[in-house]
Short mmCIF file of N, CA and C in Angstrom, two decimals:
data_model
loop_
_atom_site.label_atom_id
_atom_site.label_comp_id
_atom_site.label_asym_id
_atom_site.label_seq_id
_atom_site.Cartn_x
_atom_site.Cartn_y
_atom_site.Cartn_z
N UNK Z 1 10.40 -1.58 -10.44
CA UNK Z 1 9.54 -1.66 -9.27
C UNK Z 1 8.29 -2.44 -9.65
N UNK Z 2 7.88 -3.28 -9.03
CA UNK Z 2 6.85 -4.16 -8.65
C UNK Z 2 6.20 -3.86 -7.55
N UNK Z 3 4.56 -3.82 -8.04
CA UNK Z 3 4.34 -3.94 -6.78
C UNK Z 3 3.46 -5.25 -6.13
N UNK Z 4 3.44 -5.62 -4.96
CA UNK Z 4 3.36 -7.11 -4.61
C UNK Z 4 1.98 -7.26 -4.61
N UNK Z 5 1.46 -8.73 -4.84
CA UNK Z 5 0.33 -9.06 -4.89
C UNK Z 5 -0.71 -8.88 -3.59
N UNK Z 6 0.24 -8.64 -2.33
CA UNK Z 6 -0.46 -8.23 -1.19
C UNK Z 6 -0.58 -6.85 -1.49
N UNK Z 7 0.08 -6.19 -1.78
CA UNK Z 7 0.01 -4.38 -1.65
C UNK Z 7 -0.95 -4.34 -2.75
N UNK Z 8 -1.28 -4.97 -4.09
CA UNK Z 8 -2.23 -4.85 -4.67
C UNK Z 8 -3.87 -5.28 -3.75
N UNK Z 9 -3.99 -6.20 -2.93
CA UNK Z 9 -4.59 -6.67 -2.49
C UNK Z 9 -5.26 -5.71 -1.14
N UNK Z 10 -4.38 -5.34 -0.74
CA UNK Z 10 -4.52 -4.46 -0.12
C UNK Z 10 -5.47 -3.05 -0.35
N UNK Z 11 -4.60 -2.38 -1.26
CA UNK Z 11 -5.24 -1.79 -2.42
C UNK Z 11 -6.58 -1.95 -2.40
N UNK Z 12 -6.78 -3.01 -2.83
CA UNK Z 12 -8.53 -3.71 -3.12
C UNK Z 12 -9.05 -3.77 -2.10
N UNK Z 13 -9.08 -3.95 -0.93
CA UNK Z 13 -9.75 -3.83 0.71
C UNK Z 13 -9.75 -2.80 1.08
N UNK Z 14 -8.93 -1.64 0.94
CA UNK Z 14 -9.09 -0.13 1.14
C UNK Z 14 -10.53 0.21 0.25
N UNK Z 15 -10.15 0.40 -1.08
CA UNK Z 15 -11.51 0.42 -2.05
C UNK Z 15 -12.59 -0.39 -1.88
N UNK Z 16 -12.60 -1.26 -1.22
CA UNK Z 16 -14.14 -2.42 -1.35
C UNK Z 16 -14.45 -1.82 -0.20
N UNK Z 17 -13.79 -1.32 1.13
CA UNK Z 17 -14.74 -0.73 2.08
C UNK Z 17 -14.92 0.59 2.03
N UNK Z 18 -13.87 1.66 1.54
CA UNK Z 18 -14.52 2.76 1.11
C UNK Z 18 -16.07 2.94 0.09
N UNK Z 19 -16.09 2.10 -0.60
CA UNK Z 19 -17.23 2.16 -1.32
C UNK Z 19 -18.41 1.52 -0.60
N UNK Z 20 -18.15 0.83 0.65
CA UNK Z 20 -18.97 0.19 0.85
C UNK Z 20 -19.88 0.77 1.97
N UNK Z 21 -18.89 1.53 2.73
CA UNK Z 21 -19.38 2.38 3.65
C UNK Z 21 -19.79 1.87 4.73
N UNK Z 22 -19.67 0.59 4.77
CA UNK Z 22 -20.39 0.12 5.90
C UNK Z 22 -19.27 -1.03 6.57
N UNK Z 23 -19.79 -1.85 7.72
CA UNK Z 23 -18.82 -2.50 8.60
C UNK Z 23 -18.77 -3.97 7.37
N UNK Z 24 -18.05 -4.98 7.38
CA UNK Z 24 -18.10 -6.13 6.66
C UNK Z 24 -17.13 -7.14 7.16
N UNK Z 25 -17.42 -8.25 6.91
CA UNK Z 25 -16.41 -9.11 7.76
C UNK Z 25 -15.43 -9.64 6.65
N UNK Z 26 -14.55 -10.52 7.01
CA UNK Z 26 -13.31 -10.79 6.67
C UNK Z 26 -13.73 -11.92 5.01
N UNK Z 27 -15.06 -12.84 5.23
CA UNK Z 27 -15.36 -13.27 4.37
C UNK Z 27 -15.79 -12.75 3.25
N UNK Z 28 -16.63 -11.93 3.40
CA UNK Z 28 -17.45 -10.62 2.50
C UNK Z 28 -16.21 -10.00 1.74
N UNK Z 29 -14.93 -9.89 2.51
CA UNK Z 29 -13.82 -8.50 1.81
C UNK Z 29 -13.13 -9.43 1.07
N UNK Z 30 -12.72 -10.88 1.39
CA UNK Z 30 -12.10 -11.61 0.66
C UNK Z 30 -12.57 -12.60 -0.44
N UNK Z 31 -14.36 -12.63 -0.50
CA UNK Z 31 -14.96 -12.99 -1.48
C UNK Z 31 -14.85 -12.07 -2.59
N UNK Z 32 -15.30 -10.55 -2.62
CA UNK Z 32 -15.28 -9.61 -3.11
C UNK Z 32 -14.01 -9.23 -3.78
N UNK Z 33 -12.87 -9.65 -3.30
CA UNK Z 33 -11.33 -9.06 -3.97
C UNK Z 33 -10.92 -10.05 -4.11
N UNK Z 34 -11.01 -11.77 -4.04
CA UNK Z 34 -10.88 -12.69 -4.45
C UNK Z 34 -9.92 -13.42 -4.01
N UNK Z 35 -9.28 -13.68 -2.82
CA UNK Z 35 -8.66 -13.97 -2.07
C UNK Z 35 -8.89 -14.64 -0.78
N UNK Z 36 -7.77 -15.79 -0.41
CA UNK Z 36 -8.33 -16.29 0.59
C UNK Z 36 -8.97 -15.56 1.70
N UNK Z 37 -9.68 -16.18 2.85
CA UNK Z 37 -9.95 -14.86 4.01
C UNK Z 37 -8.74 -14.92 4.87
N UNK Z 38 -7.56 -16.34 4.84
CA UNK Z 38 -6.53 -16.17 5.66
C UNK Z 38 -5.29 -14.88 5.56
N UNK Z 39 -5.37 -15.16 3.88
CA UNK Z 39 -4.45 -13.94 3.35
C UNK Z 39 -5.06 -12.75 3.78
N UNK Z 40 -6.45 -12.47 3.30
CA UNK Z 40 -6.89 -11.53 3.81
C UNK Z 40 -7.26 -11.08 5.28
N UNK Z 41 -7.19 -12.02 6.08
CA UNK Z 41 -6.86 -11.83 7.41
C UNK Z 41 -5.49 -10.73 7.52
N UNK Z 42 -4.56 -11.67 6.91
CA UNK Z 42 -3.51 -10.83 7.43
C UNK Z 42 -2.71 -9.79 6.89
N UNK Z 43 -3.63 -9.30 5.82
CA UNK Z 43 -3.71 -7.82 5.56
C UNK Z 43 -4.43 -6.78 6.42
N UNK Z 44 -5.69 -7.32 6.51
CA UNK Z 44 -6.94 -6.85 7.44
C UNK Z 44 -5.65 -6.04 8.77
N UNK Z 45 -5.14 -6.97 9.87
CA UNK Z 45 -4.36 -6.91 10.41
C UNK Z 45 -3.52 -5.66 10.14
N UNK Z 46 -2.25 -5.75 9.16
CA UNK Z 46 -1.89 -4.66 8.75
C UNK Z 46 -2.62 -3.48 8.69
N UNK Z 47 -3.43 -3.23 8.04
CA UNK Z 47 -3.84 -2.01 7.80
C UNK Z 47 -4.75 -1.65 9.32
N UNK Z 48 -4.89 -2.38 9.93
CA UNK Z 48 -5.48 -1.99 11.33
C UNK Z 48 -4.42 -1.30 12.13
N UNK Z 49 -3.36 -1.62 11.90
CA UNK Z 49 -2.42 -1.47 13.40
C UNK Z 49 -2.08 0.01 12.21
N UNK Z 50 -2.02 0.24 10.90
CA UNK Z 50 -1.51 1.41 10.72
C UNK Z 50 -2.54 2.17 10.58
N UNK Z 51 -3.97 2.13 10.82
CA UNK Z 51 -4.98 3.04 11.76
C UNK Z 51 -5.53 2.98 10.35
N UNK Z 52 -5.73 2.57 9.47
CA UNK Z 52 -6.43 2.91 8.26
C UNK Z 52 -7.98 2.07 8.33
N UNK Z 53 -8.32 1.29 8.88
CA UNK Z 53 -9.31 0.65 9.52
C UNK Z 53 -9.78 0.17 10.74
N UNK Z 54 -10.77 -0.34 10.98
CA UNK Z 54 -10.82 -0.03 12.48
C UNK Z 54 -11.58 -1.58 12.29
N UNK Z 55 -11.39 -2.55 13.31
CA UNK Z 55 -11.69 -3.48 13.33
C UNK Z 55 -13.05 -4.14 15.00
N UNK Z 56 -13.59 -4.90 14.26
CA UNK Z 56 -14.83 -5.09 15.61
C UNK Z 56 -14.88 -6.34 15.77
N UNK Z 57 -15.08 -6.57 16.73
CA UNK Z 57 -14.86 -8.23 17.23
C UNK Z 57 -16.58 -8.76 17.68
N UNK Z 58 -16.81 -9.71 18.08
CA UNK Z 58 -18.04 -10.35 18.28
C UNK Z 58 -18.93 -10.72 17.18
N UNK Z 59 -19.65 -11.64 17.33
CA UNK Z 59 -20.83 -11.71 15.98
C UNK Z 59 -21.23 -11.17 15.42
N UNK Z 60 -21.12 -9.43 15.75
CA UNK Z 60 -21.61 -8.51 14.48
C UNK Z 60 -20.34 -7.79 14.57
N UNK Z 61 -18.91 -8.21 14.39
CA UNK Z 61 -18.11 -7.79 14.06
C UNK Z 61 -17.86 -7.14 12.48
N UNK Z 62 -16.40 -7.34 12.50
CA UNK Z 62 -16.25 -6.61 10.94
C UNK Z 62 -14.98 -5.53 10.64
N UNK Z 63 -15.07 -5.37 9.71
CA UNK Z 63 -13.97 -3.99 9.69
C UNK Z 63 -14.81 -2.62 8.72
N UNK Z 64 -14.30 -1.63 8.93
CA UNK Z 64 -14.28 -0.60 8.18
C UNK Z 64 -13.54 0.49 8.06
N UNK Z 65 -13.72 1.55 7.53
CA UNK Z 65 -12.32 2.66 7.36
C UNK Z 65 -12.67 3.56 8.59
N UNK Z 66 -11.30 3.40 9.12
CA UNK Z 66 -11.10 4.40 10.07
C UNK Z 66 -11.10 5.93 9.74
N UNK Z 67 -10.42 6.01 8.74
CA UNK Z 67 -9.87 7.54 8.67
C UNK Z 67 -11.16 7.38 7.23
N UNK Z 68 -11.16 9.09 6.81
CA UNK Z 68 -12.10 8.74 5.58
C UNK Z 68 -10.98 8.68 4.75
N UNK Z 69 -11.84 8.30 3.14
CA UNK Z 69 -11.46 7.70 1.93
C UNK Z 69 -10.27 9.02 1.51
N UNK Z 70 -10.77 10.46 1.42
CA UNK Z 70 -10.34 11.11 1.09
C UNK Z 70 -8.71 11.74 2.07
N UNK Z 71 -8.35 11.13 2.76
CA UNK Z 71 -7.24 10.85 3.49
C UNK Z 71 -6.22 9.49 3.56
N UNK Z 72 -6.91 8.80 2.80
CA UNK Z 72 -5.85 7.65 2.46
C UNK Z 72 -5.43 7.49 1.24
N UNK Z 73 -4.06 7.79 0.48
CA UNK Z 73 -3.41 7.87 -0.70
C UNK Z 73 -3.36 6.33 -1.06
N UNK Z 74 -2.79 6.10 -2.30
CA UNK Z 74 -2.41 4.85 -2.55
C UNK Z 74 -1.00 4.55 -2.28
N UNK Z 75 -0.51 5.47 -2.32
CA UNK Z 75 1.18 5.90 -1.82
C UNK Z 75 0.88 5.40 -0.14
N UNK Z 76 -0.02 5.60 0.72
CA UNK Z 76 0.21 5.05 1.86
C UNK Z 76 -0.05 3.88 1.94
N UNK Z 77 -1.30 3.39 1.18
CA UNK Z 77 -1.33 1.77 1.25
C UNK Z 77 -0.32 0.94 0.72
N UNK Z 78 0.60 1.06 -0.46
CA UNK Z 78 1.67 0.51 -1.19
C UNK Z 78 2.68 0.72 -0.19
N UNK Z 79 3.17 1.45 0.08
CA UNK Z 79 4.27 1.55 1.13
C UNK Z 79 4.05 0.99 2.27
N UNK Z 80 3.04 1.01 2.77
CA UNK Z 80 2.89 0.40 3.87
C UNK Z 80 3.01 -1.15 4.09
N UNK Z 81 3.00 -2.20 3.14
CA UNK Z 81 3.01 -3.18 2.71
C UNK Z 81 4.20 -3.84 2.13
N UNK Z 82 4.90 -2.67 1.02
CA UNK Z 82 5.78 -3.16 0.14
C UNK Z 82 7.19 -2.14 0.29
N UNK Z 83 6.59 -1.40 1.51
CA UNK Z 83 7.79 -0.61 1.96
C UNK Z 83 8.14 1.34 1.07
N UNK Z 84 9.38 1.55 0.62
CA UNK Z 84 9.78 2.71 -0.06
C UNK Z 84 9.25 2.49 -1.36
N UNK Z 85 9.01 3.56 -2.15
CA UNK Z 85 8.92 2.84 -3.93
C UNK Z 85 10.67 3.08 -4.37
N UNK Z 86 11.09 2.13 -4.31
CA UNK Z 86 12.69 1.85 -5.35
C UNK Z 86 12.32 1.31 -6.72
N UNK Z 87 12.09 1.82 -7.95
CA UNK Z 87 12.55 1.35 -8.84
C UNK Z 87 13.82 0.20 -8.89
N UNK Z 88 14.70 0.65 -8.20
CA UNK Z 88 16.08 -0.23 -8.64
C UNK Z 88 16.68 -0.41 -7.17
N UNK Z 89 17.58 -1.55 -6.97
CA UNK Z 89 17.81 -1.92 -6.13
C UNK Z 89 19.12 -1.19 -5.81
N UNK Z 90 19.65 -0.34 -6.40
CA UNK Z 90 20.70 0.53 -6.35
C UNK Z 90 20.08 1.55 -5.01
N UNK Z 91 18.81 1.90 -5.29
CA UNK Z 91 17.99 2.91 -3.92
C UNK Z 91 18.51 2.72 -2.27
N UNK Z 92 18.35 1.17 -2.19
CA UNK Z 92 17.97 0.95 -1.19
C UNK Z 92 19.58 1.35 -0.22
N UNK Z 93 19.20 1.42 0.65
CA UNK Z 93 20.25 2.25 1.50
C UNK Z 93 21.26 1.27 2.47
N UNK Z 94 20.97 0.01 1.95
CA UNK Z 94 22.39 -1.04 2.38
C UNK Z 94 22.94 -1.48 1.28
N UNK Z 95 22.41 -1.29 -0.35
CA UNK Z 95 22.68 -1.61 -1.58
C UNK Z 95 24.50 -0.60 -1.57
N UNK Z 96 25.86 -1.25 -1.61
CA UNK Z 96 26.68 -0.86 -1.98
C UNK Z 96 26.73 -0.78 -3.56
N UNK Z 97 26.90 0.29 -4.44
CA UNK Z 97 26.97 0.71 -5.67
C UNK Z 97 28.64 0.37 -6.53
N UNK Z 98 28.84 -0.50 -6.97
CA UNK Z 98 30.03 -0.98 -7.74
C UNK Z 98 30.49 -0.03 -8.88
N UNK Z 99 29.58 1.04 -9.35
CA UNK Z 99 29.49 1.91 -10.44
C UNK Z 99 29.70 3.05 -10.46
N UNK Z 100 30.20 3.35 -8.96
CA UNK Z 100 30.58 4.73 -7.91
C UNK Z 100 31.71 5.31 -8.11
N UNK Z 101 32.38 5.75 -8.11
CA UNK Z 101 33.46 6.26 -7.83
C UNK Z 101 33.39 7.24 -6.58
N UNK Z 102 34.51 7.74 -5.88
CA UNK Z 102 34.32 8.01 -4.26
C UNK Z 102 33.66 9.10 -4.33
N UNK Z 103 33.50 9.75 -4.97
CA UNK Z 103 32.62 11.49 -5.10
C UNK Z 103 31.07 11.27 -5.84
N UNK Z 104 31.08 10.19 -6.61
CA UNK Z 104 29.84 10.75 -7.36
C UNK Z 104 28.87 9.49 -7.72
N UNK Z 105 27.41 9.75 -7.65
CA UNK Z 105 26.60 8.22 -7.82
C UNK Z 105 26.82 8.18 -9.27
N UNK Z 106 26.68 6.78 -9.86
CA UNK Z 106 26.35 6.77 -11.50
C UNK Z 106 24.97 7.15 -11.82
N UNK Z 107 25.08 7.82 -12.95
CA UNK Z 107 23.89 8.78 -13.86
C UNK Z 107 22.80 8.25 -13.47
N UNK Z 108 22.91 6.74 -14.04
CA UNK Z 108 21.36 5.53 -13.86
C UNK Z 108 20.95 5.78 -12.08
N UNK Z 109 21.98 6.10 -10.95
CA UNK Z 109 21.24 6.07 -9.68
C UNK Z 109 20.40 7.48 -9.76
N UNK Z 110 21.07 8.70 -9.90
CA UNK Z 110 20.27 9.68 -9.94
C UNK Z 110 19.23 9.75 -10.35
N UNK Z 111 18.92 8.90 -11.85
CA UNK Z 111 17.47 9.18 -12.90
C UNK Z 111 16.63 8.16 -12.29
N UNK Z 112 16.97 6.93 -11.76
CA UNK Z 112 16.05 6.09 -11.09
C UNK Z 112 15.79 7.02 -9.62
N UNK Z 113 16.73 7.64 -9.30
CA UNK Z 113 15.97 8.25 -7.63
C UNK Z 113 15.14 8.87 -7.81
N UNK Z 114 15.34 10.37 -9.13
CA UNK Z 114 14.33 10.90 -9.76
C UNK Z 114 12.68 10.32 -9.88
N UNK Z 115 13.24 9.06 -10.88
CA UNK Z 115 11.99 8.44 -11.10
C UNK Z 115 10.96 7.52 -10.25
N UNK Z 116 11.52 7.67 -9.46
CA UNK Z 116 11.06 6.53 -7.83
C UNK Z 116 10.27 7.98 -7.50
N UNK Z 117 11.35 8.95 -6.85
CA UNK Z 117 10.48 9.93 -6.23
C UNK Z 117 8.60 10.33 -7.32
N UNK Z 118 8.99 10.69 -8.46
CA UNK Z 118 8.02 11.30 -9.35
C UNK Z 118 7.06 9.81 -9.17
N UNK Z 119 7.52 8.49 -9.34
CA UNK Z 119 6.28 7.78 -8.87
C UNK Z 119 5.39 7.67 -7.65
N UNK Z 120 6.42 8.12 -6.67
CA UNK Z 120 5.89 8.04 -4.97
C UNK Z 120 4.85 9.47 -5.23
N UNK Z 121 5.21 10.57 -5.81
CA UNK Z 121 4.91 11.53 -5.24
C UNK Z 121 2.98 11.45 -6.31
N UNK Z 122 3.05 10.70 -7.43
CA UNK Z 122 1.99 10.88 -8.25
C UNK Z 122 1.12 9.67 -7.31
N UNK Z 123 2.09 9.03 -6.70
CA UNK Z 123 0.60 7.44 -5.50
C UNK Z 123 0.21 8.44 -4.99
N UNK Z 124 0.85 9.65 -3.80
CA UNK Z 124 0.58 10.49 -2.93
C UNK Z 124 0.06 11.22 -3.13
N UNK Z 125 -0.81 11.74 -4.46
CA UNK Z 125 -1.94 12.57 -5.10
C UNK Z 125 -2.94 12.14 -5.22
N UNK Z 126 -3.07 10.42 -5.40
CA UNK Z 126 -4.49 9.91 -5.28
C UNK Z 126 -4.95 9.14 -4.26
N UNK Z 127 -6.15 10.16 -3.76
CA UNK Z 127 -6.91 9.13 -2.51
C UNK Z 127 -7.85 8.03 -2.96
N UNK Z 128 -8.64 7.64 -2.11
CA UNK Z 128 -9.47 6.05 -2.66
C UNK Z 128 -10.56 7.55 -2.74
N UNK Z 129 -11.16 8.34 -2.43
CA UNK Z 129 -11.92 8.98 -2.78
C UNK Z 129 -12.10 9.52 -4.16
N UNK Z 130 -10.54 9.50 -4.69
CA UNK Z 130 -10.66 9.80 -6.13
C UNK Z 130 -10.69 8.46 -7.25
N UNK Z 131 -10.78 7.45 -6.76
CA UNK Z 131 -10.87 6.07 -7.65
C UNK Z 131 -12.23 5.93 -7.73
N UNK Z 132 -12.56 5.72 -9.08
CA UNK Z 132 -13.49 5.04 -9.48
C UNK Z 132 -13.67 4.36 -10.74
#
């Protein structure tokens, strides 16, 4: 599992406005996390429509966090972006398994489902309130 340079990015715009506490525009968030403001446009975007920021339009526009810090996991920002956490592409649920036999997954699918879950579930313990 990888996770993508947007879901990292992402990541970083959750944290630059939780800490920041205040409204900021699209230039400010993408100077600060180092990225274009187009890319970062269209993260901005994302995380708006999944309510995690709240966005303002006009000359003293901007964005900031909708919900507080201590309610947004990193498990929701990564997923939200980069989808389920699969370790292995065996997870994914149109992936046909060649290593099957008709009753039973192979060993390696079980310990990677294992280990996908134990990673999802340790994102889903930390909020941006607990990063620093």
């Amino acid at each position: 599992m990888r996770i993508t340079q947007e879901a990292d990015y992402a990541v970083r715009i959750i944290y630059f406005l939780s800490r920041d506490g205040k409204k900021s525009d699209a230039k400010s968030i993408s100077e600060a996390i180092g990225v274009t403001t187009r890319f970062s446009l269209k993260i901005l975007r994302k995380l708006t429509q999944a309510g995690y920021i709240k966005s303002f339009k006009g000359a003293s526009g901007g964005y900031m966090l909708q919900k507080p810090a201590n309610e947004i996991t990193l498990h929701d920002v990564i997923t939200l972006i980069d989808g389920p956490i699969e370790i292995n592409k065996c997870l994914r649920a149109d992936f046909d398994c060649t290593r099957m036999d008709d009753k039973n997954c192979c060993p390696f699918h079980i310990f990677f489902e294992q280990l996908s879950a134990d990673i999802a579930g340790r994102l889903s313990e930390v909020t941006f309130a607990d990063v620093d």
